[in-house]
mmCIF file of C-alpha atoms in Angstrom:
data_model
loop_
_atom_site.group_PDB
_atom_site.id
_atom_site.type_symbol
_atom_site.label_atom_id
_atom_site.label_comp_id
_atom_site.label_asym_id
_atom_site.label_seq_id
_atom_site.Cartn_x
_atom_site.Cartn_y
_atom_site.Cartn_z
ATOM 1 C CA UNK A 1 118.601 74.342 92.711
ATOM 2 C CA UNK A 2 115.845 73.050 91.170
ATOM 3 C CA UNK A 3 114.141 76.387 90.880
ATOM 4 C CA UNK A 4 117.545 78.160 89.916
ATOM 5 C CA UNK A 5 117.553 75.433 86.991
ATOM 6 C CA UNK A 6 114.067 76.408 85.311
ATOM 7 C CA UNK A 7 115.787 79.932 85.216
ATOM 8 C CA UNK A 8 118.983 78.914 83.820
ATOM 9 C CA UNK A 9 116.553 76.542 80.735
ATOM 10 C CA UNK A 10 114.324 79.843 80.022
ATOM 11 C CA UNK A 11 116.940 82.108 80.010
ATOM 12 C CA UNK A 12 119.321 79.681 77.843
ATOM 13 C CA UNK A 13 116.018 79.548 75.668
ATOM 14 C CA UNK A 14 114.863 76.319 76.288
ATOM 15 C CA UNK A 15 111.788 76.411 77.986
ATOM 16 C CA UNK A 16 108.667 74.418 77.550
ATOM 17 C CA UNK A 17 106.584 75.323 74.841
ATOM 18 C CA UNK A 18 102.947 75.316 76.651
ATOM 19 C CA UNK A 19 104.569 78.034 78.864
ATOM 20 C CA UNK A 20 106.351 79.992 76.230
ATOM 21 C CA UNK A 21 102.764 80.578 74.949
ATOM 22 C CA UNK A 22 100.939 81.503 78.320
ATOM 23 C CA UNK A 23 104.286 84.113 78.911
ATOM 24 C CA UNK A 24 103.568 85.406 75.553
ATOM 25 C CA UNK A 25 99.730 86.004 76.397
ATOM 26 C CA UNK A 26 100.969 86.955 79.930
ATOM 27 C CA UNK A 27 103.096 89.907 78.513
ATOM 28 C CA UNK A 28 100.176 91.174 76.079
ATOM 29 C CA UNK A 29 97.065 90.183 78.299
ATOM 30 C CA UNK A 30 98.047 90.427 82.024
ATOM 31 C CA UNK A 31 96.724 87.154 83.074
ATOM 32 C CA UNK A 32 97.534 83.497 82.729
ATOM 33 C CA UNK A 33 94.332 82.360 81.659
ATOM 34 C CA UNK A 34 94.773 83.612 78.434
ATOM 35 C CA UNK A 35 92.215 85.830 77.922
ATOM 36 C CA UNK A 36 91.891 89.298 77.233
ATOM 37 C CA UNK A 37 92.774 91.991 79.809
ATOM 38 C CA UNK A 38 89.406 94.015 79.104
ATOM 39 C CA UNK A 39 87.015 90.942 80.517
ATOM 40 C CA UNK A 40 89.451 90.684 83.738
ATOM 41 C CA UNK A 41 87.081 93.047 86.038
ATOM 42 C CA UNK A 42 84.241 91.493 84.660
ATOM 43 C CA UNK A 43 83.579 88.931 87.641
ATOM 44 C CA UNK A 44 82.731 92.069 90.138
ATOM 45 C CA UNK A 45 80.141 93.602 87.431
ATOM 46 C CA UNK A 46 76.968 93.279 89.554
ATOM 47 C CA UNK A 47 78.764 94.000 93.423
ATOM 48 C CA UNK A 48 78.507 97.056 95.067
ATOM 49 C CA UNK A 49 81.833 97.490 95.409
ATOM 50 C CA UNK A 50 84.276 100.555 94.770
ATOM 51 C CA UNK A 51 87.391 100.053 91.987
ATOM 52 C CA UNK A 52 90.519 102.041 92.532
ATOM 53 C CA UNK A 53 90.252 104.131 89.573
ATOM 54 C CA UNK A 54 86.984 105.530 91.258
ATOM 55 C CA UNK A 55 87.408 106.277 95.209
ATOM 56 C CA UNK A 56 90.055 105.470 97.702
ATOM 57 C CA UNK A 57 90.375 102.375 100.169
ATOM 58 C CA UNK A 58 93.113 101.071 102.193
ATOM 59 C CA UNK A 59 92.307 96.873 101.693
ATOM 60 C CA UNK A 60 91.829 95.777 98.512
ATOM 61 C CA UNK A 61 90.906 92.706 97.129
ATOM 62 C CA UNK A 62 93.007 90.778 94.467
ATOM 63 C CA UNK A 63 90.922 88.957 92.589
ATOM 64 C CA UNK A 64 93.733 86.659 90.769
ATOM 65 C CA UNK A 65 93.429 85.299 87.444
ATOM 66 C CA UNK A 66 92.004 81.666 88.298
ATOM 67 C CA UNK A 67 89.083 83.749 89.905
ATOM 68 C CA UNK A 68 88.582 86.815 87.384
ATOM 69 C CA UNK A 69 88.267 84.365 84.209
ATOM 70 C CA UNK A 70 87.124 81.174 85.501
ATOM 71 C CA UNK A 71 83.081 81.218 85.282
ATOM 72 C CA UNK A 72 82.585 78.433 88.040
ATOM 73 C CA UNK A 73 84.606 79.831 90.538
ATOM 74 C CA UNK A 74 83.755 83.095 90.191
ATOM 75 C CA UNK A 75 81.068 83.096 92.940
ATOM 76 C CA UNK A 76 83.989 82.541 95.277
ATOM 77 C CA UNK A 77 85.376 85.652 94.719
ATOM 78 C CA UNK A 78 82.036 87.428 94.406
ATOM 79 C CA UNK A 79 81.082 85.649 98.069
ATOM 80 C CA UNK A 80 85.094 86.504 99.838
ATOM 81 C CA UNK A 81 84.214 90.453 98.739
ATOM 82 C CA UNK A 82 80.826 90.440 99.984
ATOM 83 C CA UNK A 83 81.397 88.878 103.561
ATOM 84 C CA UNK A 84 84.124 91.305 103.710
ATOM 85 C CA UNK A 85 81.557 94.325 103.276
ATOM 86 C CA UNK A 86 79.021 92.989 105.138
ATOM 87 C CA UNK A 87 81.656 93.070 108.481
ATOM 88 C CA UNK A 88 82.570 96.427 107.683
ATOM 89 C CA UNK A 89 85.518 96.484 105.900
ATOM 90 C CA UNK A 90 86.522 99.333 103.642
ATOM 91 C CA UNK A 91 87.572 96.986 100.657
ATOM 92 C CA UNK A 92 87.649 97.404 96.865
ATOM 93 C CA UNK A 93 89.083 95.824 93.843
ATOM 94 C CA UNK A 94 91.302 97.151 90.906
ATOM 95 C CA UNK A 95 88.910 95.902 88.553
ATOM 96 C CA UNK A 96 89.970 95.852 85.041
ATOM 97 C CA UNK A 97 93.068 97.561 86.028
ATOM 98 C CA UNK A 98 94.324 93.868 88.128
ATOM 99 C CA UNK A 99 97.108 92.719 86.866
ATOM 100 C CA UNK A 100 98.563 89.038 87.252
ATOM 101 C CA UNK A 101 100.458 88.501 90.566
ATOM 102 C CA UNK A 102 103.726 87.101 88.546
ATOM 103 C CA UNK A 103 103.973 84.297 91.101
ATOM 104 C CA UNK A 104 102.779 81.562 88.269
ATOM 105 C CA UNK A 105 105.267 82.712 85.680
ATOM 106 C CA UNK A 106 108.255 82.798 88.053
ATOM 107 C CA UNK A 107 107.210 79.235 89.105
ATOM 108 C CA UNK A 108 107.851 78.455 85.749
ATOM 109 C CA UNK A 109 111.116 79.656 85.492
ATOM 110 C CA UNK A 110 110.456 83.446 84.216
ATOM 111 C CA UNK A 111 111.820 85.540 87.179
ATOM 112 C CA UNK A 112 112.152 88.503 84.792
ATOM 113 C CA UNK A 113 108.089 88.417 84.362
ATOM 114 C CA UNK A 114 108.091 88.750 88.044
ATOM 115 C CA UNK A 115 110.067 91.537 87.879
ATOM 116 C CA UNK A 116 108.381 93.625 85.665
ATOM 117 C CA UNK A 117 104.575 92.504 87.557
ATOM 118 C CA UNK A 118 105.807 93.209 91.057
ATOM 119 C CA UNK A 119 106.984 96.617 90.288
ATOM 120 C CA UNK A 120 103.874 97.228 88.660
ATOM 121 C CA UNK A 121 101.371 95.897 90.944
ATOM 122 C CA UNK A 122 103.661 97.875 94.143
ATOM 123 C CA UNK A 123 103.046 100.956 92.318
ATOM 124 C CA UNK A 124 99.476 100.652 91.194
ATOM 125 C CA UNK A 125 99.054 99.720 95.010
ATOM 126 C CA UNK A 126 101.380 102.557 96.657
ATOM 127 C CA UNK A 127 99.343 104.995 93.918
ATOM 128 C CA UNK A 128 96.054 104.104 95.450
ATOM 129 C CA UNK A 129 97.344 104.106 98.985
ATOM 130 C CA UNK A 130 96.703 100.672 99.560
ATOM 131 C CA UNK A 131 97.905 99.464 103.173
ATOM 132 C CA UNK A 132 96.510 95.781 103.196
ATOM 133 C CA UNK A 133 95.997 93.079 100.231
ATOM 134 C CA UNK A 134 93.652 90.512 100.778
ATOM 135 C CA UNK A 135 94.124 87.494 98.243
ATOM 136 C CA UNK A 136 91.676 84.297 97.767
ATOM 137 C CA UNK A 137 94.299 82.828 95.370
ATOM 138 C CA UNK A 138 97.544 81.089 97.139
ATOM 139 C CA UNK A 139 99.076 81.336 94.155
ATOM 140 C CA UNK A 140 98.925 85.207 94.428
ATOM 141 C CA UNK A 141 99.613 84.941 98.409
ATOM 142 C CA UNK A 142 102.644 83.701 98.171
ATOM 143 C CA UNK A 143 103.890 86.067 95.189
ATOM 144 C CA UNK A 144 102.713 89.174 97.562
ATOM 145 C CA UNK A 145 103.399 87.712 101.074
ATOM 146 C CA UNK A 146 107.132 85.994 100.315
ATOM 147 C CA UNK A 147 108.364 87.391 96.915
ATOM 148 C CA UNK A 148 106.876 90.773 96.717
ATOM 149 C CA UNK A 149 109.277 92.271 100.248
ATOM 150 C CA UNK A 150 112.151 91.494 97.820
ATOM 151 C CA UNK A 151 111.211 94.122 95.260
ATOM 152 C CA UNK A 152 110.206 96.630 98.315
ATOM 153 C CA UNK A 153 106.587 95.918 99.124
ATOM 154 C CA UNK A 154 105.753 96.996 102.554
ATOM 155 C CA UNK A 155 101.914 96.409 102.481
ATOM 156 C CA UNK A 156 100.040 93.615 104.656
ATOM 157 C CA UNK A 157 99.206 90.595 103.194
ATOM 158 C CA UNK A 158 96.308 88.356 104.085
ATOM 159 C CA UNK A 159 94.890 85.515 102.691
ATOM 160 C CA UNK A 160 91.230 85.464 103.271
ATOM 161 C CA UNK A 161 91.086 82.791 105.365
ATOM 162 C CA UNK A 162 93.485 84.947 107.332
ATOM 163 C CA UNK A 163 91.271 87.703 107.202
ATOM 164 C CA UNK A 164 87.704 86.045 108.173
ATOM 165 C CA UNK A 165 89.638 84.145 110.875
ATOM 166 C CA UNK A 166 90.457 87.907 112.211
ATOM 167 C CA UNK A 167 87.082 89.124 112.663
ATOM 168 C CA UNK A 168 85.637 86.473 113.947
ATOM 169 C CA UNK A 169 88.207 86.025 116.863
ATOM 170 C CA UNK A 170 86.978 90.310 116.964
ATOM 171 C CA UNK A 171 83.391 89.374 116.932
ATOM 172 C CA UNK A 172 82.252 91.630 113.954
ATOM 173 C CA UNK A 173 81.527 88.067 112.123
ATOM 174 C CA UNK A 174 79.561 85.440 113.320
ATOM 175 C CA UNK A 175 78.298 81.918 111.848
ATOM 176 C CA UNK A 176 74.737 81.431 112.481
ATOM 177 C CA UNK A 177 73.355 79.030 109.670
ATOM 178 C CA UNK A 178 74.016 75.611 109.926
ATOM 179 C CA UNK A 179 75.454 72.986 107.721
ATOM 180 C CA UNK A 180 75.615 69.342 108.090
ATOM 181 C CA UNK A 181 78.392 68.327 106.313
ATOM 182 C CA UNK A 182 81.300 66.120 106.831
ATOM 183 C CA UNK A 183 84.710 67.544 105.054
ATOM 184 C CA UNK A 184 88.390 67.235 104.723
ATOM 185 C CA UNK A 185 90.706 70.113 104.193
ATOM 186 C CA UNK A 186 93.497 70.199 101.523
ATOM 187 C CA UNK A 187 96.468 72.496 102.471
ATOM 188 C CA UNK A 188 97.230 74.506 98.979
ATOM 189 C CA UNK A 189 101.224 74.207 98.609
ATOM 190 C CA UNK A 190 101.465 78.076 98.311
ATOM 191 C CA UNK A 191 99.205 79.080 101.059
ATOM 192 C CA UNK A 192 100.807 76.158 103.121
ATOM 193 C CA UNK A 193 104.681 75.429 103.089
ATOM 194 C CA UNK A 194 105.450 78.229 100.811
ATOM 195 C CA UNK A 195 103.226 80.282 102.393
ATOM 196 C CA UNK A 196 105.996 81.628 104.870
ATOM 197 C CA UNK A 197 106.298 85.274 105.340
ATOM 198 C CA UNK A 198 109.629 86.566 103.778
ATOM 199 C CA UNK A 199 112.530 87.346 106.392
ATOM 200 C CA UNK A 200 115.146 89.921 105.150
ATOM 201 C CA UNK A 201 118.871 88.275 105.800
ATOM 202 C CA UNK A 202 121.864 90.479 105.229
ATOM 203 C CA UNK A 203 125.454 88.904 105.756
ATOM 204 C CA UNK A 204 128.455 86.974 103.833
ATOM 205 C CA UNK A 205 128.921 83.813 102.472
ATOM 206 C CA UNK A 206 131.994 82.334 103.047
ATOM 207 C CA UNK A 207 133.572 78.779 102.041
ATOM 208 C CA UNK A 208 135.275 76.767 104.048
ATOM 209 C CA UNK A 209 138.096 74.396 102.270
ATOM 210 C CA UNK A 210 136.624 75.694 99.266
ATOM 211 C CA UNK A 211 133.550 73.701 99.192
ATOM 212 C CA UNK A 212 131.373 74.257 102.280
ATOM 213 C CA UNK A 213 129.288 77.064 102.051
ATOM 214 C CA UNK A 214 128.492 78.636 105.185
ATOM 215 C CA UNK A 215 126.900 82.253 106.147
ATOM 216 C CA UNK A 216 127.194 84.688 108.439
ATOM 217 C CA UNK A 217 124.770 85.810 110.108
ATOM 218 C CA UNK A 218 122.944 82.390 109.437
ATOM 219 C CA UNK A 219 120.195 82.720 106.934
ATOM 220 C CA UNK A 220 116.998 81.995 107.720
ATOM 221 C CA UNK A 221 115.169 78.507 106.305
ATOM 222 C CA UNK A 222 111.981 77.635 105.089
ATOM 223 C CA UNK A 223 110.736 74.419 106.144
ATOM 224 C CA UNK A 224 107.263 74.691 105.442
ATOM 225 C CA UNK A 225 106.107 74.870 109.085
ATOM 226 C CA UNK A 226 104.983 78.223 109.686
ATOM 227 C CA UNK A 227 102.224 78.717 106.597
ATOM 228 C CA UNK A 228 98.650 79.498 107.424
ATOM 229 C CA UNK A 229 97.357 76.114 108.258
ATOM 230 C CA UNK A 230 95.488 76.561 111.851
ATOM 231 C CA UNK A 231 92.964 79.420 110.540
ATOM 232 C CA UNK A 232 91.228 77.642 107.304
ATOM 233 C CA UNK A 233 90.416 74.469 110.273
ATOM 234 C CA UNK A 234 89.196 77.263 113.213
ATOM 235 C CA UNK A 235 87.172 78.555 110.351
ATOM 236 C CA UNK A 236 85.781 75.300 109.379
ATOM 237 C CA UNK A 237 85.407 74.135 113.203
ATOM 238 C CA UNK A 238 83.180 77.282 113.834
ATOM 239 C CA UNK A 239 80.953 76.514 111.523
ATOM 240 C CA UNK A 240 77.646 74.715 112.928
ATOM 241 C CA UNK A 241 76.951 71.164 111.769
ATOM 242 C CA UNK A 242 80.484 71.024 109.954
ATOM 243 C CA UNK A 243 82.688 68.153 110.979
ATOM 244 C CA UNK A 244 86.062 68.074 109.982
ATOM 245 C CA UNK A 245 87.908 64.880 109.056
ATOM 246 C CA UNK A 246 91.514 65.003 108.086
ATOM 247 C CA UNK A 247 93.491 63.148 105.530
ATOM 248 C CA UNK A 248 96.934 61.512 106.351
ATOM 249 C CA UNK A 249 98.714 63.785 104.762
ATOM 250 C CA UNK A 250 98.122 67.216 106.175
ATOM 251 C CA UNK A 251 99.869 70.584 106.769
ATOM 252 C CA UNK A 252 103.546 70.996 105.908
ATOM 253 C CA UNK A 253 103.484 67.580 104.504
ATOM 254 C CA UNK A 254 100.101 67.802 102.205
ATOM 255 C CA UNK A 255 100.149 66.206 98.751
ATOM 256 C CA UNK A 256 99.941 68.903 96.015
ATOM 257 C CA UNK A 257 96.909 68.829 93.939
ATOM 258 C CA UNK A 258 98.793 68.759 91.080
ATOM 259 C CA UNK A 259 98.465 72.223 89.278
ATOM 260 C CA UNK A 260 101.017 74.104 90.604
ATOM 261 C CA UNK A 261 104.082 75.201 88.856
ATOM 262 C CA UNK A 262 102.705 75.168 84.986
ATOM 263 C CA UNK A 263 102.383 71.316 85.499
ATOM 264 C CA UNK A 264 98.649 71.230 84.821
ATOM 265 C CA UNK A 265 99.399 73.302 81.343
ATOM 266 C CA UNK A 266 102.776 71.799 80.177
ATOM 267 C CA UNK A 267 101.949 67.825 81.657
ATOM 268 C CA UNK A 268 97.881 67.361 81.777
ATOM 269 C CA UNK A 269 97.713 64.044 82.478
ATOM 270 C CA UNK A 270 100.331 63.791 85.469
ATOM 271 C CA UNK A 271 97.904 66.920 86.650
ATOM 272 C CA UNK A 272 95.150 64.804 86.452
ATOM 273 C CA UNK A 273 96.927 61.620 87.990
ATOM 274 C CA UNK A 274 98.199 63.951 91.334
ATOM 275 C CA UNK A 275 94.663 65.445 91.619
ATOM 276 C CA UNK A 276 92.787 61.692 91.294
ATOM 277 C CA UNK A 277 94.794 60.693 94.434
ATOM 278 C CA UNK A 278 94.357 63.085 96.917
ATOM 279 C CA UNK A 279 90.519 62.759 95.789
ATOM 280 C CA UNK A 280 91.047 58.965 96.631
ATOM 281 C CA UNK A 281 93.005 60.009 100.013
ATOM 282 C CA UNK A 282 89.709 62.244 101.108
ATOM 283 C CA UNK A 283 87.496 59.770 99.970
ATOM 284 C CA UNK A 284 89.214 57.319 102.338
ATOM 285 C CA UNK A 285 88.411 59.770 105.507
ATOM 286 C CA UNK A 286 84.570 59.006 104.604
ATOM 287 C CA UNK A 287 84.363 62.994 103.576
ATOM 288 C CA UNK A 288 81.352 64.191 101.942
ATOM 289 C CA UNK A 289 83.490 67.158 100.029
ATOM 290 C CA UNK A 290 87.114 68.167 99.940
ATOM 291 C CA UNK A 291 87.816 71.979 100.828
ATOM 292 C CA UNK A 292 90.307 74.099 99.869
ATOM 293 C CA UNK A 293 91.500 77.858 100.014
ATOM 294 C CA UNK A 294 93.001 78.190 96.474
ATOM 295 C CA UNK A 295 90.826 77.908 93.231
ATOM 296 C CA UNK A 296 93.561 76.166 91.311
ATOM 297 C CA UNK A 297 93.478 73.390 93.438
ATOM 298 C CA UNK A 298 89.900 73.454 93.307
ATOM 299 C CA UNK A 299 89.438 73.829 89.341
ATOM 300 C CA UNK A 300 92.156 70.541 89.248
ATOM 301 C CA UNK A 301 90.117 68.538 91.629
ATOM 302 C CA UNK A 302 86.739 69.354 90.309
ATOM 303 C CA UNK A 303 88.081 68.562 86.861
ATOM 304 C CA UNK A 304 89.148 64.860 88.178
ATOM 305 C CA UNK A 305 86.485 64.341 89.936
ATOM 306 C CA UNK A 306 84.211 64.641 86.876
ATOM 307 C CA UNK A 307 86.500 62.668 84.823
ATOM 308 C CA UNK A 308 86.644 60.066 87.611
ATOM 309 C CA UNK A 309 82.884 60.184 87.524
ATOM 310 C CA UNK A 310 82.599 60.239 91.365
ATOM 311 C CA UNK A 311 80.494 62.160 93.786
ATOM 312 C CA UNK A 312 82.908 63.691 95.893
ATOM 313 C CA UNK A 313 82.318 67.496 96.095
ATOM 314 C CA UNK A 314 85.124 70.754 95.896
ATOM 315 C CA UNK A 315 84.285 73.739 97.825
ATOM 316 C CA UNK A 316 86.616 77.099 98.127
ATOM 317 C CA UNK A 317 85.983 77.696 102.094
ATOM 318 C CA UNK A 318 84.709 80.905 101.705
ATOM 319 C CA UNK A 319 81.465 79.229 99.694
ATOM 320 C CA UNK A 320 80.935 77.341 102.866
ATOM 321 C CA UNK A 321 81.784 80.652 104.975
ATOM 322 C CA UNK A 322 79.490 82.495 102.893
ATOM 323 C CA UNK A 323 76.266 80.205 103.491
ATOM 324 C CA UNK A 324 76.791 79.916 107.520
ATOM 325 C CA UNK A 325 76.945 83.654 107.886
#
């Protein structure tokens, strides 16, 4: 209902000004970071990784807008690609041809932008022969996993934590270096409760007594319980020396970082308050660091910690995994 209200407000010309500015740049530059698209692939300039324009490969690593342009977080994307390559995965990137997934625009009420970007990305993957998309950004994962199937996408979609967890189970990846650190894990909204896979439905909508709506057959319901929760935790537990302590609000009940849905751009003070609330909860566990699997969460936490003058460390789970290999 809330999302439909957003769609209606945007279609009627009542979108939030901060969002309008972002969307205007997105249309031209294909990213939500207000940056030129020509610099999209620079994060991988020193990586020996094929790009879709020059070689064929079956596994595509999609960096996403935040990882592509955030200078501090770019190393996490590089680490992810390096780990997968070293494990023998035939992986490549779109580089400067990569475009925004459209998920963030969709969550702000701009469904036409999702439609445009989804169709472009699906077409690009089809031409390149891509069979699997690996995303380190939870927002991108949600778009590819939950939204793109509605546009006909049939590629396998995995978050980096799912792929690494698979490699560990197949004994293609082992952690050898100990890391004596106590950490707590933050479940990103778009990897957790909004990371459930899309379930297609065909049926009819009926009204009982002109007011109660029922569906035949029953429509699938998303309650957040089937997101990606276990794999990140099992990765952390597999790293020698890492002690995982849990916060009170976890999994589908996790407290949002405050960066999603365009909140960070439109309501920065509220976004920061939300992040501080989560940092305080993380501190209550006795953890030295808060770990997540989404660059938007990590950026919001980093900014909040800096503003608090706190010593809490913020890491992407890939950063720890890469150091332990």
